[in-house]
Every structure is written in C-alpha cells, then in structure tokens.
mmCIF file of C-alpha atoms in Angstrom:
data_model
loop_
_atom_site.group_PDB
_atom_site.id
_atom_site.type_symbol
_atom_site.label_atom_id
_atom_site.label_comp_id
_atom_site.label_asym_id
_atom_site.label_seq_id
_atom_site.Cartn_x
_atom_site.Cartn_y
_atom_site.Cartn_z
ATOM 1 C CA MET A 101 0.000 0.000 0.000
ATOM 2 C CA THR A 102 1.066 3.582 -0.584
ATOM 3 C CA THR A 103 0.745 6.370 1.948
ATOM 4 C CA GLY A 104 -2.060 7.808 -0.154
ATOM 5 C CA ILE A 105 -4.080 4.606 -0.045
ATOM 6 C CA ASP A 106 -3.650 4.342 3.721
ATOM 7 C CA ALA A 107 -4.690 7.968 4.217
ATOM 8 C CA ARG A 108 -7.770 7.598 2.049
ATOM 9 C CA LEU A 109 -8.809 4.347 3.708
ATOM 10 C CA ASP A 110 -8.870 6.308 6.966
ATOM 11 C CA ARG A 111 -11.302 8.762 5.351
ATOM 12 C CA ILE A 112 -13.815 6.065 4.423
ATOM 13 C CA GLY A 113 -13.620 4.024 7.628
ATOM 14 C CA THR A 114 -12.983 4.172 11.357
ATOM 15 C CA ASP A 115 -10.049 2.237 12.828
ATOM 16 C CA GLY A 116 -10.192 -0.386 10.092
ATOM 17 C CA SER A 117 -13.956 -0.940 10.114
ATOM 18 C CA TYR A 118 -16.449 0.443 7.648
ATOM 19 C CA VAL A 119 -20.053 1.625 7.418
ATOM 20 C CA ILE A 120 -20.493 2.551 3.763
ATOM 21 C CA ILE A 121 -23.844 3.526 2.244
ATOM 22 C CA PRO A 122 -23.994 2.943 -1.527
ATOM 23 C CA MET A 123 -26.467 5.210 -3.313
ATOM 24 C CA ASP A 124 -25.542 4.446 -6.905
ATOM 25 C CA HIS A 125 -28.903 2.720 -7.401
ATOM 26 C CA GLY A 126 -30.235 5.640 -9.458
ATOM 27 C CA ILE A 127 -28.429 4.306 -12.502
ATOM 28 C CA THR A 128 -29.765 0.806 -11.865
ATOM 29 C CA MET A 129 -33.309 1.421 -10.649
ATOM 30 C CA GLY A 130 -34.030 5.107 -11.250
ATOM 31 C CA ALA A 131 -34.921 7.752 -8.677
ATOM 32 C CA VAL A 132 -36.395 5.356 -6.133
ATOM 33 C CA GLN A 133 -37.405 6.222 -2.580
ATOM 34 C CA GLY A 134 -34.485 7.805 -0.742
ATOM 35 C CA LEU A 135 -32.712 8.976 -3.886
ATOM 36 C CA LYS A 136 -34.940 11.762 -5.212
ATOM 37 C CA ASP A 137 -33.815 14.085 -2.429
ATOM 38 C CA ILE A 138 -30.445 12.415 -2.150
ATOM 39 C CA GLU A 139 -29.015 15.443 -0.354
ATOM 40 C CA SER A 140 -31.233 14.857 2.686
ATOM 41 C CA THR A 141 -30.495 11.135 2.653
ATOM 42 C CA ILE A 142 -26.737 11.725 2.549
ATOM 43 C CA ASP A 143 -26.995 14.189 5.421
ATOM 44 C CA GLY A 144 -29.089 11.714 7.427
ATOM 45 C CA VAL A 145 -26.888 8.654 7.046
ATOM 46 C CA THR A 146 -23.614 10.494 7.636
ATOM 47 C CA SER A 147 -24.949 12.349 10.672
ATOM 48 C CA GLY A 148 -26.218 8.973 11.907
ATOM 49 C CA GLY A 149 -22.786 7.360 11.859
ATOM 50 C CA ALA A 150 -21.957 6.187 8.335
ATOM 51 C CA ASP A 151 -18.269 6.518 7.452
ATOM 52 C CA ALA A 152 -18.781 7.076 3.730
ATOM 53 C CA VAL A 153 -21.323 7.294 0.937
ATOM 54 C CA LEU A 154 -20.996 5.945 -2.592
ATOM 55 C CA THR A 155 -22.486 7.236 -5.854
ATOM 56 C CA GLN A 156 -21.805 7.428 -9.555
ATOM 57 C CA LYS A 157 -19.587 10.345 -10.648
ATOM 58 C CA GLY A 158 -22.412 12.558 -11.894
ATOM 59 C CA ILE A 159 -23.952 12.814 -8.417
ATOM 60 C CA ALA A 160 -20.741 14.214 -6.893
ATOM 61 C CA PRO A 161 -22.006 17.842 -6.873
ATOM 62 C CA ARG A 162 -24.938 16.723 -4.706
ATOM 63 C CA VAL A 163 -22.707 14.851 -2.251
ATOM 64 C CA HIS A 164 -19.996 17.103 -0.882
ATOM 65 C CA ASP A 165 -22.103 19.779 0.832
ATOM 66 C CA ASN A 166 -24.159 17.134 2.625
ATOM 67 C CA LYS A 167 -21.743 14.429 3.764
ATOM 68 C CA ASN A 168 -20.713 16.023 7.080
ATOM 69 C CA ASP A 169 -16.983 15.624 6.373
ATOM 70 C CA LYS A 170 -17.340 11.864 5.862
ATOM 71 C CA GLY A 171 -15.776 9.838 3.049
ATOM 72 C CA TYR A 172 -16.878 9.658 -0.578
ATOM 73 C CA ILE A 173 -16.542 6.730 -2.991
ATOM 74 C CA VAL A 174 -17.218 6.860 -6.735
ATOM 75 C CA HIS A 175 -18.535 3.711 -8.404
ATOM 76 C CA LEU A 176 -17.057 2.881 -11.802
ATOM 77 C CA ASN A 177 -19.492 0.507 -13.511
ATOM 78 C CA GLY A 178 -23.220 -0.048 -13.806
ATOM 79 C CA SER A 179 -26.284 -1.400 -15.587
ATOM 80 C CA THR A 180 -30.060 -0.979 -15.439
ATOM 81 C CA THR A 181 -32.944 -3.186 -14.375
ATOM 82 C CA ILE A 182 -34.756 -2.397 -17.653
ATOM 83 C CA GLY A 183 -31.804 -3.242 -19.882
ATOM 84 C CA PRO A 184 -31.141 -6.596 -21.554
ATOM 85 C CA ASP A 185 -28.975 -7.993 -18.717
ATOM 86 C CA GLU A 186 -28.643 -6.367 -15.305
ATOM 87 C CA GLN A 187 -25.576 -8.482 -14.530
ATOM 88 C CA ASP A 188 -23.686 -7.017 -17.502
ATOM 89 C CA LYS A 189 -22.073 -4.120 -15.652
ATOM 90 C CA ARG A 190 -20.288 -1.701 -17.989
ATOM 91 C CA LEU A 191 -17.624 0.900 -17.201
ATOM 92 C CA THR A 192 -19.069 4.300 -16.267
ATOM 93 C CA GLY A 193 -15.941 6.158 -15.215
ATOM 94 C CA THR A 194 -12.229 6.127 -14.542
ATOM 95 C CA VAL A 195 -10.059 6.565 -11.482
ATOM 96 C CA GLU A 196 -8.881 9.903 -12.835
ATOM 97 C CA GLU A 197 -12.472 11.118 -13.118
ATOM 98 C CA ALA A 198 -13.079 10.018 -9.533
ATOM 99 C CA VAL A 199 -10.068 12.058 -8.424
ATOM 100 C CA ARG A 200 -11.413 15.096 -10.284
ATOM 101 C CA VAL A 201 -14.796 14.919 -8.529
ATOM 102 C CA GLY A 202 -13.250 14.642 -5.064
ATOM 103 C CA ALA A 203 -13.499 10.926 -4.295
ATOM 104 C CA ASP A 204 -11.572 9.253 -1.488
ATOM 105 C CA ALA A 205 -11.904 5.781 -3.091
ATOM 106 C CA VAL A 206 -13.403 3.997 -6.076
ATOM 107 C CA SER A 207 -15.525 0.874 -6.325
ATOM 108 C CA PHE A 208 -16.157 -1.717 -9.011
ATOM 109 C CA HIS A 209 -18.760 -4.500 -9.250
ATOM 110 C CA ILE A 210 -17.868 -7.996 -10.490
ATOM 111 C CA ASN A 211 -20.202 -10.991 -10.757
ATOM 112 C CA VAL A 212 -18.003 -14.028 -10.158
ATOM 113 C CA GLY A 213 -19.436 -17.035 -11.959
ATOM 114 C CA SER A 214 -21.498 -15.036 -14.467
ATOM 115 C CA ASP A 215 -21.156 -14.970 -18.237
ATOM 116 C CA HIS A 216 -19.643 -11.496 -17.844
ATOM 117 C CA GLU A 217 -16.932 -12.561 -15.398
ATOM 118 C CA PRO A 218 -14.057 -12.577 -17.973
ATOM 119 C CA ASP A 219 -14.637 -8.973 -19.060
ATOM 120 C CA GLN A 220 -15.170 -7.820 -15.488
ATOM 121 C CA ILE A 221 -11.943 -9.494 -14.338
ATOM 122 C CA SER A 222 -10.031 -7.578 -17.011
ATOM 123 C CA GLN A 223 -11.738 -4.318 -16.142
ATOM 124 C CA LEU A 224 -11.178 -4.685 -12.390
ATOM 125 C CA SER A 225 -7.513 -5.412 -13.044
ATOM 126 C CA GLU A 226 -7.269 -2.207 -15.068
ATOM 127 C CA VAL A 227 -9.034 -0.230 -12.337
ATOM 128 C CA THR A 228 -6.680 -1.456 -9.605
ATOM 129 C CA GLU A 229 -3.657 -0.611 -11.779
ATOM 130 C CA GLN A 230 -4.982 2.905 -12.392
ATOM 131 C CA ALA A 231 -5.808 3.319 -8.719
ATOM 132 C CA GLN A 232 -2.285 2.386 -7.615
ATOM 133 C CA ARG A 233 -0.924 5.233 -9.736
ATOM 134 C CA PHE A 234 -3.195 7.703 -7.961
ATOM 135 C CA GLY A 235 -2.873 6.258 -4.456
ATOM 136 C CA MET A 236 -6.606 5.532 -4.516
ATOM 137 C CA PRO A 237 -8.203 2.622 -2.615
ATOM 138 C CA VAL A 238 -10.396 0.177 -4.526
ATOM 139 C CA LEU A 239 -13.519 -1.385 -3.045
ATOM 140 C CA ALA A 240 -14.296 -4.503 -5.096
ATOM 141 C CA MET A 241 -17.940 -5.532 -4.971
ATOM 142 C CA ALA A 242 -17.351 -9.217 -5.633
ATOM 143 C CA TYR A 243 -20.538 -11.253 -5.718
ATOM 144 C CA ALA A 244 -21.079 -14.963 -6.372
ATOM 145 C CA ARG A 245 -23.626 -14.723 -9.168
ATOM 146 C CA GLY A 246 -24.204 -16.730 -12.292
ATOM 147 C CA PRO A 247 -25.823 -19.835 -13.755
ATOM 148 C CA GLY A 248 -25.793 -22.594 -11.155
ATOM 149 C CA VAL A 249 -24.074 -20.401 -8.546
ATOM 150 C CA ASP A 250 -25.578 -20.186 -5.050
ATOM 151 C CA SER A 251 -25.130 -16.549 -4.048
ATOM 152 C CA THR A 252 -25.054 -17.464 -0.337
ATOM 153 C CA ASP A 253 -22.693 -20.445 -0.573
ATOM 154 C CA PRO A 254 -19.668 -19.682 1.639
ATOM 155 C CA GLU A 255 -17.324 -21.526 -0.731
ATOM 156 C CA ALA A 256 -18.490 -19.415 -3.667
ATOM 157 C CA LEU A 257 -18.351 -16.228 -1.584
ATOM 158 C CA GLY A 258 -14.876 -17.166 -0.374
ATOM 159 C CA HIS A 259 -13.780 -17.592 -3.990
ATOM 160 C CA ALA A 260 -15.236 -14.175 -4.865
ATOM 161 C CA VAL A 261 -13.437 -12.313 -2.088
ATOM 162 C CA ARG A 262 -10.157 -14.088 -2.816
ATOM 163 C CA LEU A 263 -10.454 -13.088 -6.469
ATOM 164 C CA ALA A 264 -10.737 -9.457 -5.365
ATOM 165 C CA GLU A 265 -7.516 -9.714 -3.390
ATOM 166 C CA GLU A 266 -5.743 -11.494 -6.237
ATOM 167 C CA LEU A 267 -6.677 -8.621 -8.576
ATOM 168 C CA GLY A 268 -5.348 -5.924 -6.257
ATOM 169 C CA ALA A 269 -8.387 -4.551 -4.411
ATOM 170 C CA ASP A 270 -8.030 -2.948 -0.969
ATOM 171 C CA ILE A 271 -11.474 -3.768 0.476
ATOM 172 C CA VAL A 272 -13.993 -6.342 -0.682
ATOM 173 C CA LYS A 273 -17.768 -6.376 -0.440
ATOM 174 C CA THR A 274 -19.776 -9.547 -0.936
ATOM 175 C CA GLY A 275 -23.075 -11.197 -0.034
ATOM 176 C CA TYR A 276 -23.850 -12.703 3.342
ATOM 177 C CA SER A 277 -23.904 -16.476 3.750
ATOM 178 C CA GLY A 278 -26.691 -16.339 6.342
ATOM 179 C CA ASP A 279 -24.903 -16.904 9.648
ATOM 180 C CA ALA A 280 -21.682 -16.031 11.442
ATOM 181 C CA GLU A 281 -20.314 -19.572 11.471
ATOM 182 C CA SER A 282 -20.410 -20.034 7.696
ATOM 183 C CA PHE A 283 -19.337 -16.456 6.999
ATOM 184 C CA GLN A 284 -16.141 -16.998 8.956
ATOM 185 C CA HIS A 285 -14.879 -19.093 6.025
ATOM 186 C CA VAL A 286 -15.483 -16.114 3.721
ATOM 187 C CA VAL A 287 -13.549 -13.750 5.979
ATOM 188 C CA GLU A 288 -10.681 -16.232 6.279
ATOM 189 C CA SER A 289 -10.427 -16.591 2.492
ATOM 190 C CA THR A 290 -8.685 -13.223 2.157
ATOM 191 C CA ARG A 291 -6.524 -10.791 4.082
ATOM 192 C CA LEU A 292 -8.636 -7.913 2.808
ATOM 193 C CA PRO A 293 -11.244 -6.265 5.052
ATOM 194 C CA VAL A 294 -14.560 -7.939 4.167
ATOM 195 C CA VAL A 295 -17.822 -5.985 4.269
ATOM 196 C CA ILE A 296 -21.272 -7.250 3.353
ATOM 197 C CA ALA A 297 -24.031 -6.032 1.104
ATOM 198 C CA GLY A 298 -27.423 -5.357 2.634
ATOM 199 C CA GLY A 299 -29.624 -6.585 -0.177
ATOM 200 C CA SER A 300 -33.327 -5.751 -0.227
ATOM 201 C CA LYS A 301 -34.781 -3.999 2.799
ATOM 202 C CA GLY A 302 -35.767 -6.257 5.703
ATOM 203 C CA THR A 303 -36.982 -5.425 9.203
ATOM 204 C CA ASP A 304 -34.750 -3.350 11.449
ATOM 205 C CA ARG A 305 -33.986 -6.371 13.598
ATOM 206 C CA GLU A 306 -33.107 -8.509 10.567
ATOM 207 C CA THR A 307 -30.761 -5.823 9.300
ATOM 208 C CA VAL A 308 -28.991 -5.315 12.614
ATOM 209 C CA GLU A 309 -28.791 -9.049 13.363
ATOM 210 C CA MET A 310 -27.103 -9.588 10.024
ATOM 211 C CA VAL A 311 -24.545 -6.906 10.837
ATOM 212 C CA ARG A 312 -23.948 -8.517 14.225
ATOM 213 C CA GLY A 313 -23.302 -11.853 12.510
ATOM 214 C CA VAL A 314 -20.772 -10.330 10.135
ATOM 215 C CA MET A 315 -18.825 -8.735 12.969
ATOM 216 C CA ASP A 316 -18.940 -11.961 15.020
ATOM 217 C CA ALA A 317 -17.407 -13.746 12.023
ATOM 218 C CA GLY A 318 -14.482 -11.315 11.920
ATOM 219 C CA GLY A 319 -15.850 -9.073 9.165
ATOM 220 C CA ALA A 320 -14.922 -5.413 8.831
ATOM 221 C CA GLY A 321 -18.380 -3.887 8.459
ATOM 222 C CA VAL A 322 -21.009 -3.215 5.842
ATOM 223 C CA SER A 323 -21.717 -1.582 2.531
ATOM 224 C CA MET A 324 -25.512 -1.361 2.771
ATOM 225 C CA GLY A 325 -27.694 0.537 0.361
ATOM 226 C CA ARG A 326 -31.456 0.049 0.269
ATOM 227 C CA SER A 327 -31.651 -1.257 3.847
ATOM 228 C CA VAL A 328 -30.444 2.169 4.941
ATOM 229 C CA PHE A 329 -31.297 4.829 2.358
ATOM 230 C CA GLN A 330 -34.878 3.558 1.909
ATOM 231 C CA HIS A 331 -35.508 3.408 5.657
ATOM 232 C CA GLU A 332 -38.174 5.728 7.085
ATOM 233 C CA THR A 333 -35.432 7.276 9.222
ATOM 234 C CA PRO A 334 -32.067 6.693 7.510
ATOM 235 C CA ALA A 335 -30.174 8.393 10.317
ATOM 236 C CA ALA A 336 -31.594 5.980 12.903
ATOM 237 C CA ILE A 337 -30.790 2.770 11.044
ATOM 238 C CA ALA A 338 -27.333 4.134 10.172
ATOM 239 C CA ARG A 339 -26.828 4.803 13.895
ATOM 240 C CA ALA A 340 -27.862 1.246 14.779
ATOM 241 C CA VAL A 341 -25.545 -0.310 12.177
ATOM 242 C CA SER A 342 -22.689 1.939 13.217
ATOM 243 C CA GLY A 343 -23.245 0.976 16.849
ATOM 244 C CA VAL A 344 -22.676 -2.681 16.028
ATOM 245 C CA VAL A 345 -19.713 -2.072 13.700
ATOM 246 C CA HIS A 346 -17.900 0.602 15.664
ATOM 247 C CA GLU A 347 -19.028 0.084 19.268
ATOM 248 C CA ASP A 348 -19.558 -3.692 19.335
ATOM 249 C CA LEU A 349 -23.155 -3.269 20.514
ATOM 250 C CA SER A 350 -25.558 -6.193 20.644
ATOM 251 C CA THR A 351 -28.601 -6.172 18.394
ATOM 252 C CA ASP A 352 -30.901 -5.031 21.202
ATOM 253 C CA GLU A 353 -28.446 -2.370 22.374
ATOM 254 C CA ALA A 354 -28.045 -0.977 18.878
ATOM 255 C CA LEU A 355 -31.784 -0.852 18.261
ATOM 256 C CA ALA A 356 -32.459 0.784 21.621
ATOM 257 C CA GLU A 357 -29.697 3.389 21.352
ATOM 258 C CA SER A 358 -30.849 4.388 17.883
ATOM 259 C CA GLY A 359 -34.459 4.786 18.971
ATOM 260 C CA LEU A 360 -35.740 1.898 16.833
ATOM 261 C CA ALA A 361 -38.354 -0.485 18.188
ATOM 262 C CA LEU A 362 -36.855 -3.643 19.721
ATOM 263 C CA GLU A 363 -39.653 -5.774 18.295
ATOM 264 C CA ALA A 364 -39.123 -4.512 14.717
#
C-alpha cells in the first residue's frame, strides 16, 4: 500500500472498520425512494454514523455539501434493471475522473461465476492498476452470481473475495452467507477487510442481526444501500448499524440506542 491509499482508507472508515452507504442505485433502478432528495439522505446517514457514501460520478455535486466531512466513494461501472442484462455491468468512469470529482476511493462490481466474469476481471484489473498510480483505494464488490451459482454459498463467496484480493483490491464487499459460522470461512479466504451487502430492505432487527453476525465472524463492516437509504429514518438505522460495527453493541443495544423499536 502507498501512503495515499492508507490515508484515504482512513477517510472512508474508522479504525479499520467500515459503514459505507452505496447510493448508486439511481443508474440501476431510477430515482427510487431515498434517492430523489439524495441530499437529505446523505446528510441523514452520515450524521447517523456512516463513514462514507458511494455514488456514480455525476452525483458528486450533490454529495460534498451534505456528507458532514465523511468519506466519498465513486462507483465505476453499472447497468439498469430495464436493460437486456442487469448483470452485464459496464464501465461508467475512470479513477482519474473520480479524483477530479473529489473521491476518497473507487468501487467496481464484479459478478463471479457469471457470463460477464471474464470482461469484469479484465476491467477490475485495469481499475486497480490505475488506482495504484493515484494512491486511490479500490472497493471490489465481488458477488457470487451466475448460472448454477448459489449466491449465499460460503465456498463461492470465499472464492469471490479471494479473487478481489488477487486482482489488487483494498477492500472487498460480498453477499452474506446467512450466519456467522459459515461467513467466517469467507472472511478467512482473504486478508482484505470484508464488508457485506445489505440486499433488499428487511426489518430493522433482521438488518442489525445480520450486521452482528458479520462482525462476530471477523468481518470489517457493511456496505448497505437500500436497507439504509430507503428506511423511514435513515439516520436511525445508520446509527444502529454503526453501533454494532464501531461500538460492538448487541442487536438489542443498537436498536435501543438508535431509537428503533426492539420488536421490529
């Protein structure tokens, strides 16, 4: 790692753990709930305890005045739900563009096991090479997805996170295997910090329990989008997640301290 990468990792995390809120879903799903007034959502999640937010490069002007001095990550590929193949993520930016819009890190999505894996491997390799030149951290979103691939299988998830390390990423995001015991294999498959995706919005308790399981397995935190930015009170759920990741709170403690109902 370079000094620049270390310094920028500090901007998007806290003492080696991470609460990142991706809000790049506008390119994928359109201006869904939580993204129309993205300024208010960014202010809410960062004031609630998130370490960083993540968007596509074009949203950068709407980010900086509202992120409460927290970190900013620019995502470099994408697709749409109404296109021919949502898994066919195409390049949407470069590391240099991310530098120009004030990013502290970049991210890239790869579907390991999909028909598009070969192209995405090549593209991620190019991104990590570019990022090294700029001292920019890379968050690889490495999912186990494809024909015949179980997206919650710890062996497949372990392969995905190891691929990210092999290609030069600095942090890796992947799916959750369902419990702390099985997810430990995923964490042990790489020396990179491992954070999990949130997936579709569940109950508050389900969300926080999942975060608790990741941390119990030795994970480094979360990169949760819809579970947080589509919440009725994004600041509250961000506070609960941050409490587990950064303060080692139990599920009940995190829900109570954030003002969320314990029975939720």
